[in-house]
Amino acid sequence: MDKDGRRLFYGSRQTFCPSSPAYREAALRIAGALAERYADHPAVAMWHVHNEYGCHNPACYCDESAEAFRTWLRARYGDDLAALNDAWGTTFWSQWYYDWAEIIPPRATGAVPNPTHQLDW
């Protein structure tokens, strides 16, 4: 899903969700199999598992990614929503959060988005 909430469909590239447990499990399995197969191959000096990281769609904004973001924020701010509000300066323009579930990944806004929200994302 892109930052405007549009679901990305098969037929192009980078339409995966890095927060998806199924994707992460498959990626780990595939990368592990490649590493085992080519670890000692004399013609391989180095390799990587992707191409142009974040080139077209640098992040996923789906519900799983949003939940992973909230989990990360809770760890970062010690499960203290007041600490997050203070760090993000949410009193400016009345952007205060009262519940972790209210926090979503940054989206397009009518004015300047909260820079600390974007940096944490």
PDB file of C-alpha atoms in Angstrom:
ATOM      1  CA  MET A   1       0.000   0.000   0.000  1.00  0.00           C
ATOM      2  CA  ASP A   2       1.385   3.402  -0.872  1.00  0.00           C
ATOM      3  CA  LYS A   3       1.309   6.482   1.362  1.00  0.00           C
ATOM      4  CA  ASP A   4      -1.987   7.614  -0.155  1.00  0.00           C
ATOM      5  CA  GLY A   5      -3.685   4.352   0.872  1.00  0.00           C
ATOM      6  CA  ARG A   6      -3.755   2.800  -2.597  1.00  0.00           C
ATOM      7  CA  ARG A   7      -3.223  -0.949  -2.691  1.00  0.00           C
ATOM      8  CA  LEU A   8      -0.409  -1.979  -5.017  1.00  0.00           C
ATOM      9  CA  PHE A   9      -1.148  -4.938  -7.246  1.00  0.00           C
ATOM     10  CA  TYR A  10       0.910  -7.639  -8.906  1.00  0.00           C
ATOM     11  CA  GLY A  11       2.397  -6.851 -12.296  1.00  0.00           C
ATOM     12  CA  SER A  12       5.181  -4.437 -11.480  1.00  0.00           C
ATOM     13  CA  ARG A  13       7.887  -4.508  -8.858  1.00  0.00           C
ATOM     14  CA  GLN A  14       8.256  -3.642  -5.192  1.00  0.00           C
ATOM     15  CA  THR A  15       4.633  -4.396  -4.358  1.00  0.00           C
ATOM     16  CA  PHE A  16       5.486  -6.430  -1.255  1.00  0.00           C
ATOM     17  CA  CYS A  17       4.950  -5.571   2.388  1.00  0.00           C
ATOM     18  CA  PRO A  18       8.167  -5.872   4.418  1.00  0.00           C
ATOM     19  CA  SER A  19       6.065  -6.108   7.605  1.00  0.00           C
ATOM     20  CA  SER A  20       4.181  -9.193   6.413  1.00  0.00           C
ATOM     21  CA  PRO A  21       5.166 -12.290   8.408  1.00  0.00           C
ATOM     22  CA  ALA A  22       4.594 -14.442   5.302  1.00  0.00           C
ATOM     23  CA  TYR A  23       6.878 -12.227   3.196  1.00  0.00           C
ATOM     24  CA  ARG A  24       9.583 -12.144   5.868  1.00  0.00           C
ATOM     25  CA  GLU A  25       9.484 -15.928   6.285  1.00  0.00           C
ATOM     26  CA  ALA A  26       9.695 -16.521   2.522  1.00  0.00           C
ATOM     27  CA  ALA A  27      12.487 -13.957   2.086  1.00  0.00           C
ATOM     28  CA  LEU A  28      14.497 -15.554   4.893  1.00  0.00           C
ATOM     29  CA  ARG A  29      13.970 -19.030   3.446  1.00  0.00           C
ATOM     30  CA  ILE A  30      14.994 -17.960  -0.074  1.00  0.00           C
ATOM     31  CA  ALA A  31      18.026 -15.941   1.068  1.00  0.00           C
ATOM     32  CA  GLY A  32      19.118 -18.839   3.284  1.00  0.00           C
ATOM     33  CA  ALA A  33      18.849 -21.314   0.417  1.00  0.00           C
ATOM     34  CA  LEU A  34      20.892 -19.035  -1.860  1.00  0.00           C
ATOM     35  CA  ALA A  35      23.540 -18.505   0.811  1.00  0.00           C
ATOM     36  CA  GLU A  36      23.867 -22.247   1.421  1.00  0.00           C
ATOM     37  CA  ARG A  37      23.996 -23.080  -2.266  1.00  0.00           C
ATOM     38  CA  TYR A  38      26.564 -20.460  -3.301  1.00  0.00           C
ATOM     39  CA  ALA A  39      28.547 -19.911  -0.077  1.00  0.00           C
ATOM     40  CA  ASP A  40      31.678 -21.640  -1.357  1.00  0.00           C
ATOM     41  CA  HIS A  41      31.228 -21.168  -5.097  1.00  0.00           C
ATOM     42  CA  PRO A  42      34.543 -19.952  -6.553  1.00  0.00           C
ATOM     43  CA  ALA A  43      32.883 -17.618  -9.067  1.00  0.00           C
ATOM     44  CA  VAL A  44      30.888 -15.695  -6.434  1.00  0.00           C
ATOM     45  CA  ALA A  45      32.689 -12.866  -4.667  1.00  0.00           C
ATOM     46  CA  MET A  46      29.580 -11.176  -3.260  1.00  0.00           C
ATOM     47  CA  TRP A  47      25.838 -10.935  -3.810  1.00  0.00           C
ATOM     48  CA  HIS A  48      22.736  -9.287  -2.472  1.00  0.00           C
ATOM     49  CA  VAL A  49      19.117 -10.371  -2.450  1.00  0.00           C
ATOM     50  CA  HIS A  50      17.397  -7.398  -4.028  1.00  0.00           C
ATOM     51  CA  ASN A  51      17.882  -4.582  -6.498  1.00  0.00           C
ATOM     52  CA  GLU A  52      17.377  -0.863  -5.899  1.00  0.00           C
ATOM     53  CA  TYR A  53      16.038  -1.008  -2.338  1.00  0.00           C
ATOM     54  CA  GLY A  54      13.206   1.460  -1.891  1.00  0.00           C
ATOM     55  CA  CYS A  55      13.444   2.686  -5.480  1.00  0.00           C
ATOM     56  CA  HIS A  56       9.772   3.012  -6.408  1.00  0.00           C
ATOM     57  CA  ASN A  57       7.897   2.390  -3.187  1.00  0.00           C
ATOM     58  CA  PRO A  58      10.246   2.930  -0.244  1.00  0.00           C
ATOM     59  CA  ALA A  59       7.755   1.848   2.443  1.00  0.00           C
ATOM     60  CA  CYS A  60       4.484   0.029   2.931  1.00  0.00           C
ATOM     61  CA  TYR A  61       1.616   1.805   4.683  1.00  0.00           C
ATOM     62  CA  CYS A  62      -0.754  -1.142   5.156  1.00  0.00           C
ATOM     63  CA  ASP A  63      -2.365  -2.129   8.465  1.00  0.00           C
ATOM     64  CA  GLU A  64       0.436  -4.596   9.280  1.00  0.00           C
ATOM     65  CA  SER A  65       3.063  -1.910   8.702  1.00  0.00           C
ATOM     66  CA  ALA A  66       1.078   0.567  10.797  1.00  0.00           C
ATOM     67  CA  GLU A  67       0.867  -1.946  13.654  1.00  0.00           C
ATOM     68  CA  ALA A  68       4.596  -2.673  13.393  1.00  0.00           C
ATOM     69  CA  PHE A  69       5.226   1.102  13.519  1.00  0.00           C
ATOM     70  CA  ARG A  70       3.126   1.443  16.682  1.00  0.00           C
ATOM     71  CA  THR A  71       4.960  -1.492  18.273  1.00  0.00           C
ATOM     72  CA  TRP A  72       8.285   0.157  17.452  1.00  0.00           C
ATOM     73  CA  LEU A  73       7.067   3.501  18.831  1.00  0.00           C
ATOM     74  CA  ARG A  74       5.955   1.891  22.093  1.00  0.00           C
ATOM     75  CA  ALA A  75       9.424   0.415  22.528  1.00  0.00           C
ATOM     76  CA  ARG A  76      11.136   3.673  21.574  1.00  0.00           C
ATOM     77  CA  TYR A  77       9.080   5.809  23.964  1.00  0.00           C
ATOM     78  CA  GLY A  78       8.852   3.285  26.795  1.00  0.00           C
ATOM     79  CA  ASP A  79       5.134   2.664  26.254  1.00  0.00           C
ATOM     80  CA  ASP A  80       4.639   6.292  27.350  1.00  0.00           C
ATOM     81  CA  LEU A  81       2.281   8.143  25.023  1.00  0.00           C
ATOM     82  CA  ALA A  82       2.971  11.440  26.827  1.00  0.00           C
ATOM     83  CA  ALA A  83       6.681  11.006  26.023  1.00  0.00           C
ATOM     84  CA  LEU A  84       5.838  10.489  22.346  1.00  0.00           C
ATOM     85  CA  ASN A  85       3.582  13.547  22.319  1.00  0.00           C
ATOM     86  CA  ASP A  86       6.346  15.591  23.934  1.00  0.00           C
ATOM     87  CA  ALA A  87       9.022  14.341  21.516  1.00  0.00           C
ATOM     88  CA  TRP A  88       6.798  14.967  18.514  1.00  0.00           C
ATOM     89  CA  GLY A  89       5.688  18.404  19.732  1.00  0.00           C
ATOM     90  CA  THR A  90       2.065  17.456  19.210  1.00  0.00           C
ATOM     91  CA  THR A  91       0.710  20.400  21.205  1.00  0.00           C
ATOM     92  CA  PHE A  92       1.513  22.469  18.115  1.00  0.00           C
ATOM     93  CA  TRP A  93      -1.590  22.489  15.890  1.00  0.00           C
ATOM     94  CA  SER A  94      -3.382  20.264  18.448  1.00  0.00           C
ATOM     95  CA  GLN A  95      -1.934  17.015  17.122  1.00  0.00           C
ATOM     96  CA  TRP A  96      -1.987  15.281  20.530  1.00  0.00           C
ATOM     97  CA  TYR A  97      -2.481  11.499  20.538  1.00  0.00           C
ATOM     98  CA  TYR A  98      -4.643   9.946  23.255  1.00  0.00           C
ATOM     99  CA  ASP A  99      -4.343   6.304  22.197  1.00  0.00           C
ATOM    100  CA  TRP A 100      -1.615   4.353  20.396  1.00  0.00           C
ATOM    101  CA  ALA A 101      -4.207   3.112  17.883  1.00  0.00           C
ATOM    102  CA  GLU A 102      -4.629   6.697  16.625  1.00  0.00           C
ATOM    103  CA  ILE A 103      -1.086   6.749  15.272  1.00  0.00           C
ATOM    104  CA  ILE A 104      -0.748   5.794  11.627  1.00  0.00           C
ATOM    105  CA  PRO A 105       2.183   6.052   9.239  1.00  0.00           C
ATOM    106  CA  PRO A 106       2.659   9.573   7.841  1.00  0.00           C
ATOM    107  CA  ARG A 107       0.244  10.458   5.057  1.00  0.00           C
ATOM    108  CA  ALA A 108      -0.200  13.412   2.747  1.00  0.00           C
ATOM    109  CA  THR A 109      -1.479  16.406   4.704  1.00  0.00           C
ATOM    110  CA  GLY A 110      -3.042  19.739   3.849  1.00  0.00           C
ATOM    111  CA  ALA A 111      -0.055  21.596   5.256  1.00  0.00           C
ATOM    112  CA  VAL A 112       3.397  20.691   6.500  1.00  0.00           C
ATOM    113  CA  PRO A 113       3.402  17.208   8.100  1.00  0.00           C
ATOM    114  CA  ASN A 114       4.896  16.636  11.545  1.00  0.00           C
ATOM    115  CA  PRO A 115       8.647  16.217  10.899  1.00  0.00           C
ATOM    116  CA  THR A 116       9.328  14.049  13.972  1.00  0.00           C
ATOM    117  CA  HIS A 117       6.508  11.700  12.980  1.00  0.00           C
ATOM    118  CA  GLN A 118       8.175  11.383   9.581  1.00  0.00           C
ATOM    119  CA  LEU A 119      11.632  10.868  11.075  1.00  0.00           C
ATOM    120  CA  ASP A 120      10.397   8.119  13.394  1.00  0.00           C
ATOM    121  CA  TRP A 121       8.658   6.445  10.465  1.00  0.00           C
TER     122      TRP A 121
END
